[in-house]
Tab-separated table of C-alpha atoms and ligand atoms in Angstrom:
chain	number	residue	atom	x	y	z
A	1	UNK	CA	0.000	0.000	0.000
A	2	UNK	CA	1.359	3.519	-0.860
A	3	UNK	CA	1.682	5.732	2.109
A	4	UNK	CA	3.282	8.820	0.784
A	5	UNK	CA	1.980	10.913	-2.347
A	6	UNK	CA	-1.829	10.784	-1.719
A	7	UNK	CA	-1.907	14.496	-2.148
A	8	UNK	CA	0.358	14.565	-4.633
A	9	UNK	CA	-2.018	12.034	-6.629
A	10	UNK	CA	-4.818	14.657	-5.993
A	11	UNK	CA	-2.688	17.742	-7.725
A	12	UNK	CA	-1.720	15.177	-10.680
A	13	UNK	CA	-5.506	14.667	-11.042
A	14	UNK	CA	-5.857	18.101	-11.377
A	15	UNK	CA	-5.776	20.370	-14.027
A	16	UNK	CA	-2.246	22.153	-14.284
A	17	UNK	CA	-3.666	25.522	-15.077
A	18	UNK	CA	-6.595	25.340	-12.883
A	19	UNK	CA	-5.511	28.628	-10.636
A	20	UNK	CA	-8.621	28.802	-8.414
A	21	UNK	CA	-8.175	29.184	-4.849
A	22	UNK	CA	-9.191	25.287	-4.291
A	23	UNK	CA	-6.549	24.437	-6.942
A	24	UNK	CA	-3.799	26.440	-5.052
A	25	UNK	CA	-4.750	25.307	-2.163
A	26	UNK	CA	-4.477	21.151	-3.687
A	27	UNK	CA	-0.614	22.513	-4.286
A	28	UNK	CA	0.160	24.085	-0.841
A	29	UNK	CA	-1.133	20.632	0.645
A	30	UNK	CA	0.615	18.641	-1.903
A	31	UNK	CA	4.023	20.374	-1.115
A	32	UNK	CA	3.412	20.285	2.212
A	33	UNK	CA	3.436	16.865	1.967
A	34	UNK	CA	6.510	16.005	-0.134
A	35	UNK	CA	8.417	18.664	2.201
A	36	UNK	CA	7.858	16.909	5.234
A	37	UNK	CA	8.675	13.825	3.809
A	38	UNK	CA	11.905	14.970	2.507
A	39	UNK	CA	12.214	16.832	5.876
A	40	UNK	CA	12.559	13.281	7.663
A	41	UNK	CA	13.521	11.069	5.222
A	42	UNK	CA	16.550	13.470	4.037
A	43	UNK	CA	19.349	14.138	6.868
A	44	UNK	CA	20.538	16.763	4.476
A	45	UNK	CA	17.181	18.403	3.985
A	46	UNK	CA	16.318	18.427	7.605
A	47	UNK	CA	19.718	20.519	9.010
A	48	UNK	CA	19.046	22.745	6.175
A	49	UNK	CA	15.862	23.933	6.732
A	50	UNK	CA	16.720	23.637	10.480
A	51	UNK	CA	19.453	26.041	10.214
A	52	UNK	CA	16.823	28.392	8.779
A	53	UNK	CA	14.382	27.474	11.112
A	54	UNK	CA	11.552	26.625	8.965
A	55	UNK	CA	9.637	23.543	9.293
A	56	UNK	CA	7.132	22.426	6.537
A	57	UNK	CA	4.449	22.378	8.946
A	58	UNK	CA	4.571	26.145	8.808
A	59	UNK	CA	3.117	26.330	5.304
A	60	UNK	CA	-0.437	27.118	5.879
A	61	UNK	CA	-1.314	29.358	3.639
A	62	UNK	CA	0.078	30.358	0.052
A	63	UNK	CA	2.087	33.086	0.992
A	64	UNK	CA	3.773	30.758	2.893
A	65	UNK	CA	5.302	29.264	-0.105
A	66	UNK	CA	7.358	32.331	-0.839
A	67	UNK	CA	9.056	31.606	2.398
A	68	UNK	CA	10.570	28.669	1.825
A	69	UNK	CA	14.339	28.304	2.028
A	70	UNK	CA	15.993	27.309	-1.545
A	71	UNK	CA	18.638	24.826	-2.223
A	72	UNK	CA	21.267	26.196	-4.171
A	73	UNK	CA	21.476	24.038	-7.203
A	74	UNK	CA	25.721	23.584	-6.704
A	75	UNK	CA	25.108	21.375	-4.059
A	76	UNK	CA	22.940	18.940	-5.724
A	77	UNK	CA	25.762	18.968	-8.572
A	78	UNK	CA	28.294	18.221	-6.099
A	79	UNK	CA	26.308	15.890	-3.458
A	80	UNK	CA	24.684	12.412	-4.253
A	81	UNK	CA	21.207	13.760	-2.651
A	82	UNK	CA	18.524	10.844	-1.968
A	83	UNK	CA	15.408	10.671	-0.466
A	84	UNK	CA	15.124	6.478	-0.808
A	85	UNK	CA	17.043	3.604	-0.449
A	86	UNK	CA	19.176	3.729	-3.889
A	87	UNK	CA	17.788	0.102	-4.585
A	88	UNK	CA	14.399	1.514	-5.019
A	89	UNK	CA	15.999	3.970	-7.989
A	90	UNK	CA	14.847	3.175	-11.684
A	91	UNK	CA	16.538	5.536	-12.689
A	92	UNK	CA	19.150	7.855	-12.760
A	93	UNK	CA	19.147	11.453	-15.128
A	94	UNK	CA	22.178	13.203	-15.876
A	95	UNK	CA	22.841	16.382	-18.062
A	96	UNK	CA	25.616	15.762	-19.758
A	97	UNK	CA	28.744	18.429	-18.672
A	98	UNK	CA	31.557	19.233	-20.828
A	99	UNK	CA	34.155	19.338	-18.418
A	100	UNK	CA	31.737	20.756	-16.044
A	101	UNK	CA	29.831	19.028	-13.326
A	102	UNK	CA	26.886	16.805	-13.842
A	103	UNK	CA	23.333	17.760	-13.070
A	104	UNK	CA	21.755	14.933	-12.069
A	105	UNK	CA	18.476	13.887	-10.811
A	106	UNK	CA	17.098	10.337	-8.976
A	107	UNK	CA	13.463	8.433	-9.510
A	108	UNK	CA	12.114	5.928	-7.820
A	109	UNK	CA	8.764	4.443	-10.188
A	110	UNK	CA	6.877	6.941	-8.294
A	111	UNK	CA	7.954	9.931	-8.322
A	112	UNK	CA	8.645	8.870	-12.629
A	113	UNK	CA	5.395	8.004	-12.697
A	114	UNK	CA	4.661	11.215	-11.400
A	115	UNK	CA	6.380	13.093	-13.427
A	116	UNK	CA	5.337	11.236	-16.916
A	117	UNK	CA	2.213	11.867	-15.846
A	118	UNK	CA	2.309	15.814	-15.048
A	119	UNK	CA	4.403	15.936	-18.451
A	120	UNK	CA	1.446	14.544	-20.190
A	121	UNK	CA	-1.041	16.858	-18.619
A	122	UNK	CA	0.889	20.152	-19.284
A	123	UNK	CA	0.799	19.032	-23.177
A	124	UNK	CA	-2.528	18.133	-23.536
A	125	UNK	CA	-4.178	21.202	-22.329
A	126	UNK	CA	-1.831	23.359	-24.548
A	127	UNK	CA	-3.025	20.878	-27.015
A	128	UNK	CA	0.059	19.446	-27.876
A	129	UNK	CA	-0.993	15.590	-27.179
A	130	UNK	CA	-3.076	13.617	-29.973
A	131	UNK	CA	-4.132	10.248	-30.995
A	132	UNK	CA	-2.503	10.473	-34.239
A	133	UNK	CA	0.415	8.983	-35.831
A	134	UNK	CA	3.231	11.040	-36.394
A	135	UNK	CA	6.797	10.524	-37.754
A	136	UNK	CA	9.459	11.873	-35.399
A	137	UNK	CA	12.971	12.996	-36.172
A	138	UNK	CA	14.446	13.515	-33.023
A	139	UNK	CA	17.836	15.573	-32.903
A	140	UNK	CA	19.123	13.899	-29.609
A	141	UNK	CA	20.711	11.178	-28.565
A	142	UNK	CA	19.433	7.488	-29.179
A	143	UNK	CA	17.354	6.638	-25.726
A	144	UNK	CA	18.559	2.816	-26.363
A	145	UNK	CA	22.301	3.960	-25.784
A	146	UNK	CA	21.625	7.118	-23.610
A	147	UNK	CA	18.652	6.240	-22.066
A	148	UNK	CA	20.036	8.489	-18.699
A	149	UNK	CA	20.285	11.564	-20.362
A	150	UNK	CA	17.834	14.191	-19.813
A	151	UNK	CA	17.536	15.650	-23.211
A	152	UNK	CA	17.033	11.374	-24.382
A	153	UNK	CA	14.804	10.642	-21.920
A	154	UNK	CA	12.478	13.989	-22.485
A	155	UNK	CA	12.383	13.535	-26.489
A	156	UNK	CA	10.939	9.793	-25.573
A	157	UNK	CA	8.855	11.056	-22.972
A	158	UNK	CA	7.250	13.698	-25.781
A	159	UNK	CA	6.644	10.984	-28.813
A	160	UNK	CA	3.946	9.074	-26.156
A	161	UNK	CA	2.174	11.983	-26.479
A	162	UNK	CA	1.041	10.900	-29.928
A	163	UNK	CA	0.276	8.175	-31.956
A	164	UNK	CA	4.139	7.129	-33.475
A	165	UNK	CA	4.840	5.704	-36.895
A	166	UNK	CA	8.583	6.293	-37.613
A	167	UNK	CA	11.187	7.781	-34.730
A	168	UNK	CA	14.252	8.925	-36.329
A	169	UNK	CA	17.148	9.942	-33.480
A	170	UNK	CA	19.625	12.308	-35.347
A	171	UNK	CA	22.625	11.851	-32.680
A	172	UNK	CA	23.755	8.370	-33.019
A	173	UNK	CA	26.615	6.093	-31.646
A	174	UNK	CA	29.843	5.578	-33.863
A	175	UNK	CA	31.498	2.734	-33.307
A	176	UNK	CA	34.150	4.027	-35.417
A	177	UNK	CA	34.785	7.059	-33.663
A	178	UNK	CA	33.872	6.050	-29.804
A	179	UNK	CA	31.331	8.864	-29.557
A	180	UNK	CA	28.181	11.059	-30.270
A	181	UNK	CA	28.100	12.345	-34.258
A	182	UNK	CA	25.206	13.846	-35.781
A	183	UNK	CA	23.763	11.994	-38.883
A	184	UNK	CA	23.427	14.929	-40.743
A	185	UNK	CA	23.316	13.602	-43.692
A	186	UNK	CA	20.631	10.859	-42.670
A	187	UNK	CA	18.791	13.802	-41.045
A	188	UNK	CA	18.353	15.641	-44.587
A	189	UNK	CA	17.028	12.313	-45.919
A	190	UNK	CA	14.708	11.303	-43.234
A	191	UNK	CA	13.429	15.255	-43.654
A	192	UNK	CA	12.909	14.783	-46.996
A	193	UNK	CA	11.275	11.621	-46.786
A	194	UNK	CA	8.943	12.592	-44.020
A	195	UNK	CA	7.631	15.542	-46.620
A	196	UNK	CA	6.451	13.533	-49.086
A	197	UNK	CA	4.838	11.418	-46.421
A	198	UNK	CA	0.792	11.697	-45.869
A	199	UNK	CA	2.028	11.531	-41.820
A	200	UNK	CA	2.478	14.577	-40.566
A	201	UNK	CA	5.611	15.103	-38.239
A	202	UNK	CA	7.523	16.081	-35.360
A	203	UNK	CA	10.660	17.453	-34.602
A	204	UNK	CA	12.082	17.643	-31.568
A	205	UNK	CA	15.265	19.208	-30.251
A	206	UNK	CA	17.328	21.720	-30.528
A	207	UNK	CA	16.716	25.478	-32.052
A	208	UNK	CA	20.196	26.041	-33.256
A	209	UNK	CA	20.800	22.232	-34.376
A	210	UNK	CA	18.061	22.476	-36.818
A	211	UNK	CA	18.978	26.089	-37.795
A	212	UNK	CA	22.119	24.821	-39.284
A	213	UNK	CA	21.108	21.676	-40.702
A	214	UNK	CA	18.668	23.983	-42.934
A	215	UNK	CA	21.079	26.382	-43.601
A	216	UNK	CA	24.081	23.994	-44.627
A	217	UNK	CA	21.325	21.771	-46.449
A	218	UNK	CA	19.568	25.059	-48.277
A	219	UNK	CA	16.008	22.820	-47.573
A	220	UNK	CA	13.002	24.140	-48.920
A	221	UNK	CA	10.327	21.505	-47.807
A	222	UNK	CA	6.505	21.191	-46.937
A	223	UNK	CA	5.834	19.306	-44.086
A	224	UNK	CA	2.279	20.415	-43.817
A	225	UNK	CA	0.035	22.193	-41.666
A	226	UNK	CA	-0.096	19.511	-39.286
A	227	UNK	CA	3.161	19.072	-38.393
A	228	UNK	CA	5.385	20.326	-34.783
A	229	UNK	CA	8.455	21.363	-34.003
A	230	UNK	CA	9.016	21.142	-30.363
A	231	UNK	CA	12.381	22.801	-29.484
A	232	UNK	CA	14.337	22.857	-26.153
A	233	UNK	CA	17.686	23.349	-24.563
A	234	UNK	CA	18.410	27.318	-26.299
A	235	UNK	CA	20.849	28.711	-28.311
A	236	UNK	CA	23.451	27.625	-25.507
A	237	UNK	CA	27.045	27.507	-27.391
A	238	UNK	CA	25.378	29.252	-30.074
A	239	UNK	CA	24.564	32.726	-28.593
A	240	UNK	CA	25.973	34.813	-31.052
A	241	UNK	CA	23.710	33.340	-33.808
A	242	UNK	CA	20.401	33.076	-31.892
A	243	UNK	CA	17.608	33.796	-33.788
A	244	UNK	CA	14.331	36.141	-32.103
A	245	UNK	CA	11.989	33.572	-31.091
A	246	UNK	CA	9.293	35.448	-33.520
A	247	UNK	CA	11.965	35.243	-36.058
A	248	UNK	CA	12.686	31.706	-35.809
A	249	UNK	CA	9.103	30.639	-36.075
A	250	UNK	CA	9.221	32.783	-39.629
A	251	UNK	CA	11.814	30.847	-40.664
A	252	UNK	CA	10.501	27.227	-40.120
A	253	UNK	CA	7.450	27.999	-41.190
A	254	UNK	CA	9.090	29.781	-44.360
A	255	UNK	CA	11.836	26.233	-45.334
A	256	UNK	CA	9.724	23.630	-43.409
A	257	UNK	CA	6.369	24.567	-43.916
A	258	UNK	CA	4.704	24.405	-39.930
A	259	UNK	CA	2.830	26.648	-38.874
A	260	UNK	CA	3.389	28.813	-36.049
A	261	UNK	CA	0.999	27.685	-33.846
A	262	UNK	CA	2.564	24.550	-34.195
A	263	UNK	CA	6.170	25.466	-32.924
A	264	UNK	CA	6.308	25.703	-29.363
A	265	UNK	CA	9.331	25.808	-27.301
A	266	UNK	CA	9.842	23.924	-23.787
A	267	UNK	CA	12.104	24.862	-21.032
A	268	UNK	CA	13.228	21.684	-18.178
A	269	UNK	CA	15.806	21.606	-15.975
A	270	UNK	CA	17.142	18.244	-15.066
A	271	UNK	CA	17.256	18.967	-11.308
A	272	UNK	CA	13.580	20.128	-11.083
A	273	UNK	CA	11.611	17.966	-14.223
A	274	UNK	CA	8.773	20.333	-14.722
A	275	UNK	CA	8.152	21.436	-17.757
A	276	UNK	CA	7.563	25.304	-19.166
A	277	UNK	CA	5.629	24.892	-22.627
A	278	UNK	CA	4.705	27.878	-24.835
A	279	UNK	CA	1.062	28.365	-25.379
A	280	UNK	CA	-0.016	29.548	-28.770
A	281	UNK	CA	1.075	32.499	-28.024
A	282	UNK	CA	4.790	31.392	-27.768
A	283	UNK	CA	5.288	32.100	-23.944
A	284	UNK	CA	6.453	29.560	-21.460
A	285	UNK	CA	3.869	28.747	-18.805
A	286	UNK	CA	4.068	27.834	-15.212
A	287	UNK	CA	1.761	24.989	-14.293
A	288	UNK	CA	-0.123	24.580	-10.755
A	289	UNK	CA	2.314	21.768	-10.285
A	290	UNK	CA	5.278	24.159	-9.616
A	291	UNK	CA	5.736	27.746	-8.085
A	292	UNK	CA	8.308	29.897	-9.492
A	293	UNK	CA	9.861	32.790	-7.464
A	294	UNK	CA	12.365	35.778	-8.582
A	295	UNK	CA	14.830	36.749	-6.061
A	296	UNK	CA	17.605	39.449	-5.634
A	297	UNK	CA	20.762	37.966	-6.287
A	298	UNK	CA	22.107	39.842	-3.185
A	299	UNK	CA	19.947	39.052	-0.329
A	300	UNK	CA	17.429	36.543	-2.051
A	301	UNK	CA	14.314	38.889	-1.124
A	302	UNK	CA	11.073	38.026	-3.072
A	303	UNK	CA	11.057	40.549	-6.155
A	304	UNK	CA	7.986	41.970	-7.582
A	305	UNK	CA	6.061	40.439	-10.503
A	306	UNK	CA	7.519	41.260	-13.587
A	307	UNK	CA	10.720	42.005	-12.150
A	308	UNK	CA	14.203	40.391	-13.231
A	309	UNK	CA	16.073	38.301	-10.581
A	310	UNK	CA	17.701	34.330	-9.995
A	311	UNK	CA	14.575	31.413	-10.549
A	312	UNK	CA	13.711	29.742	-7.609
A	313	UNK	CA	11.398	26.868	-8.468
A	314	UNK	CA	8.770	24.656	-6.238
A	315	UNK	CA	7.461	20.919	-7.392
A	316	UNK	CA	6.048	18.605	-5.191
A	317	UNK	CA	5.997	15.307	-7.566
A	318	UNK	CA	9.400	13.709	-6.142
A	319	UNK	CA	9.341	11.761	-3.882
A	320	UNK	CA	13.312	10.280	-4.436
A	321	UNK	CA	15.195	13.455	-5.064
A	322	UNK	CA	15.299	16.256	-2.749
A	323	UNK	CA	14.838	19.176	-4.226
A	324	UNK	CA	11.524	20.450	-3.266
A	325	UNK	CA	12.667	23.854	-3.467
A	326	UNK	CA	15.268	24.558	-5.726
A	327	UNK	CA	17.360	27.853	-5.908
A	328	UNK	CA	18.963	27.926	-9.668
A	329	UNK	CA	21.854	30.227	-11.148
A	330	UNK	CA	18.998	31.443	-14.055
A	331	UNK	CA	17.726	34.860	-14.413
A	332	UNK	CA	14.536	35.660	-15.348
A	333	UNK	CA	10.555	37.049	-14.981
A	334	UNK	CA	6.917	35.960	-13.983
A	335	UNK	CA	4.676	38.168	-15.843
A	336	UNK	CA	0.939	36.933	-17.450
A	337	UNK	CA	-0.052	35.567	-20.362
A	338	UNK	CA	-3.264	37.018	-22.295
A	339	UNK	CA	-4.145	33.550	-24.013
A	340	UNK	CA	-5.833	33.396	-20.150
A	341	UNK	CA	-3.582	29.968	-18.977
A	342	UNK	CA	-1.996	32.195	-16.392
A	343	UNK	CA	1.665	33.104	-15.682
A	344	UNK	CA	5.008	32.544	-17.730
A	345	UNK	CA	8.128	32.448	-17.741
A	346	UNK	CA	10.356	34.838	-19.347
A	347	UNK	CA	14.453	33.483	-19.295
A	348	UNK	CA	17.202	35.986	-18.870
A	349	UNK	CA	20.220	33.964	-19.386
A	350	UNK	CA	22.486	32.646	-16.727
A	351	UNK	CA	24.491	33.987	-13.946
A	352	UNK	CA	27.213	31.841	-14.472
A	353	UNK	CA	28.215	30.626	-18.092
A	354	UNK	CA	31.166	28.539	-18.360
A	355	UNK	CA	30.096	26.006	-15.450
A	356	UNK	CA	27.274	25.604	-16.734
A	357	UNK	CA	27.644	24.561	-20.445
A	358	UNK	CA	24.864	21.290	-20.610
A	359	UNK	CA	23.497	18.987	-22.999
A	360	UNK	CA	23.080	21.370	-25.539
A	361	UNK	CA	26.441	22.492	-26.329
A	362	UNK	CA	27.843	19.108	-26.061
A	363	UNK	CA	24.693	18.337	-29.114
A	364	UNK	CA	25.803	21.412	-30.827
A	365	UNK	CA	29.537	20.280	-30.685
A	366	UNK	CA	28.507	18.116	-32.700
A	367	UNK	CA	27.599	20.152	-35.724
A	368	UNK	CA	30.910	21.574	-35.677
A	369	UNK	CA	32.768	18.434	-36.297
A	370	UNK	CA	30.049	17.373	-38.912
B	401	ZN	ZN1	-0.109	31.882	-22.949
């Protein structure tokens, strides 16, 4: 019998941008709850918050929330932080540093059950989940070889949202050369191919990876109306050439054919496993599953809506890994979004660079030895 996550059950039931008071309040309780049990299953967590003297029992009310002390994100990078016995781990996700240290992040079924299922939720009420097939080129890494990566594991988590018919992965394995390449040439096919197909598709991955392979590749292709791109991971690496969001969506819908609408951005972080998916109206929104804070980099006060400061983010899903309340090195806003789903979030780039290069620069490495 389970005796942990009944609330948490409750919020997952719920819809994630439901932001009545009764829907706050299943969020507060839900939090509460995966606090307290990180609070005594988590040495750690305990003389942490002890030190601060806060005790999850002291959330009450939703204001209380903003209260909450925040983990700096370092420490998870550089401590093996559990919650469970590592036996009952299924798995283990790592962003993938160059040179830098690994962010990683542990699930027991759970709390991965948990967070498939939130994932799921968030994309079917922006209506990004359907029943029919699509073909998917992926540009990430094969999950049967990487299967721990977070950028692998999320592009597998996405094609379940759909019907599948073909699943192309772009980065594969060469035995030759003992390491990641991009197929580029592979990719251009499979593109091609997928056009002329009556399946509409999907492509997942990274912005500035598909930027070039367009480019390089001078494709002019129709992959109809009904077809996604779902990007993630930023122009990390590849700053200099990023493309305005608005911009960008121009572009693929001028060389690829899909629409707008269609081409909707997500934002993760392997240490937290929310996800931040653009509406129609291309902004990233906050679900009821997470609270997101902005806080002065100097004496982590609570900054005013719409004001710039370092992300502090809230989930309540995990049950193995904890990091309830997780204080990152990102700068950014809340502010609303008219398309009436409530707030978003608007990313300001990092506060640290080099430390911090991830998955995506190792992916657009890549390119550059293509
Ligand atoms: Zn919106």
């Amino acid at each position: 019998m389970k005796t942990r996550g009944t609330l948490t059950d409750k919020l997952l039931d719920s819809d994630p941008f439901d932001f009545s008071v009764e829907a706050k309040k299943i969020f507060l309780e839900s939090f509460r709850e995966n606090a307290l049990y990180h609070y005594e299953a988590n040495p750690f967590t305990k003389k942490l918050w002890d030190k601060l003297n806060f005790h999850p029992r002291d959330l009450k009310i939703e204001e209380d929330l903003s209260e909450i002390p925040g983990t700096m994100v370092h420490l998870y990078k550089e401590h093996e932080l559990c919650s469970v016995k590592k036996e009952e781990l299924v798995l283990t996700l790592t962003s993938s540093g160059t040179g830098g240290q690994k962010s990683q992040q542990f699930l027991d079924q759970q709390s991965l059950d948990n967070v498939k299922k939130l994932a799921l939720n968030v994309h079917r009420s922006l209506g990004m989940a359907s029943d029919r097939k699509y073909n998917y080129l992926c540009f990430t890494y094969d999950p049967k070889v990487a299967n721990d990566l977070g950028t692998a594991f999320t592009d597998e988590l996405l094609t379940n949202f759909t019907g599948k018919n073909e699943v192309f992965y772009a980065i594969q394995w060469s035995d030759e050369k003992k390491d990641f390449e991009l197929n580029e040439k592979g990719t251009v096919e499979t593109l091609k191919r997928f056009a002329a197909s009556d399946i509409p598709t999907r492509i997942l991955g990274f912005p500035a990876l598909l930027f070039e392979v367009i480019e390089k590749n001078n494709l002019q292709l129709n992959l109809g109306k009904d077809s996604w791109l779902q990007t993630g991971g930023g122009w990390k690496g590849k700053a200099d050439k990023e493309i305005p969001k608005k911009e960008f969506h121009r572009f693929i819908e001028e060389r690829l054919g899909i629409p707008k609408t269609n081409q909707r951005d997500l934002f993760g972080m392997v240490e937290h496993g929310i996800p931040y998916v653009d509406c129609e109206e291309g902004n990233l929104h906050i679900p009821n599953y997470a609270r997101v804070f902005v806080r002065s980099p100097h004496d982590l006060s609570l900054r005013k809506k719409g004001d710039r400061g370092l992300l502090h983010f809230l989930c309540s899903y995990n049950f193995s890994y904890p990091a309830p309340s997780l204080l990152t090195t990102d700068y950014g806003r809340v502010e609303t979004c008219s398309c009436g789903k409530g707030d978003i979030l608007i990313l300001e780039g990092r506060a640290g660079v080099n430390k911090h290069k991830g998955c995506a620069l190792k992916a657009l490495e890549l390119v550059e030895k293509a």
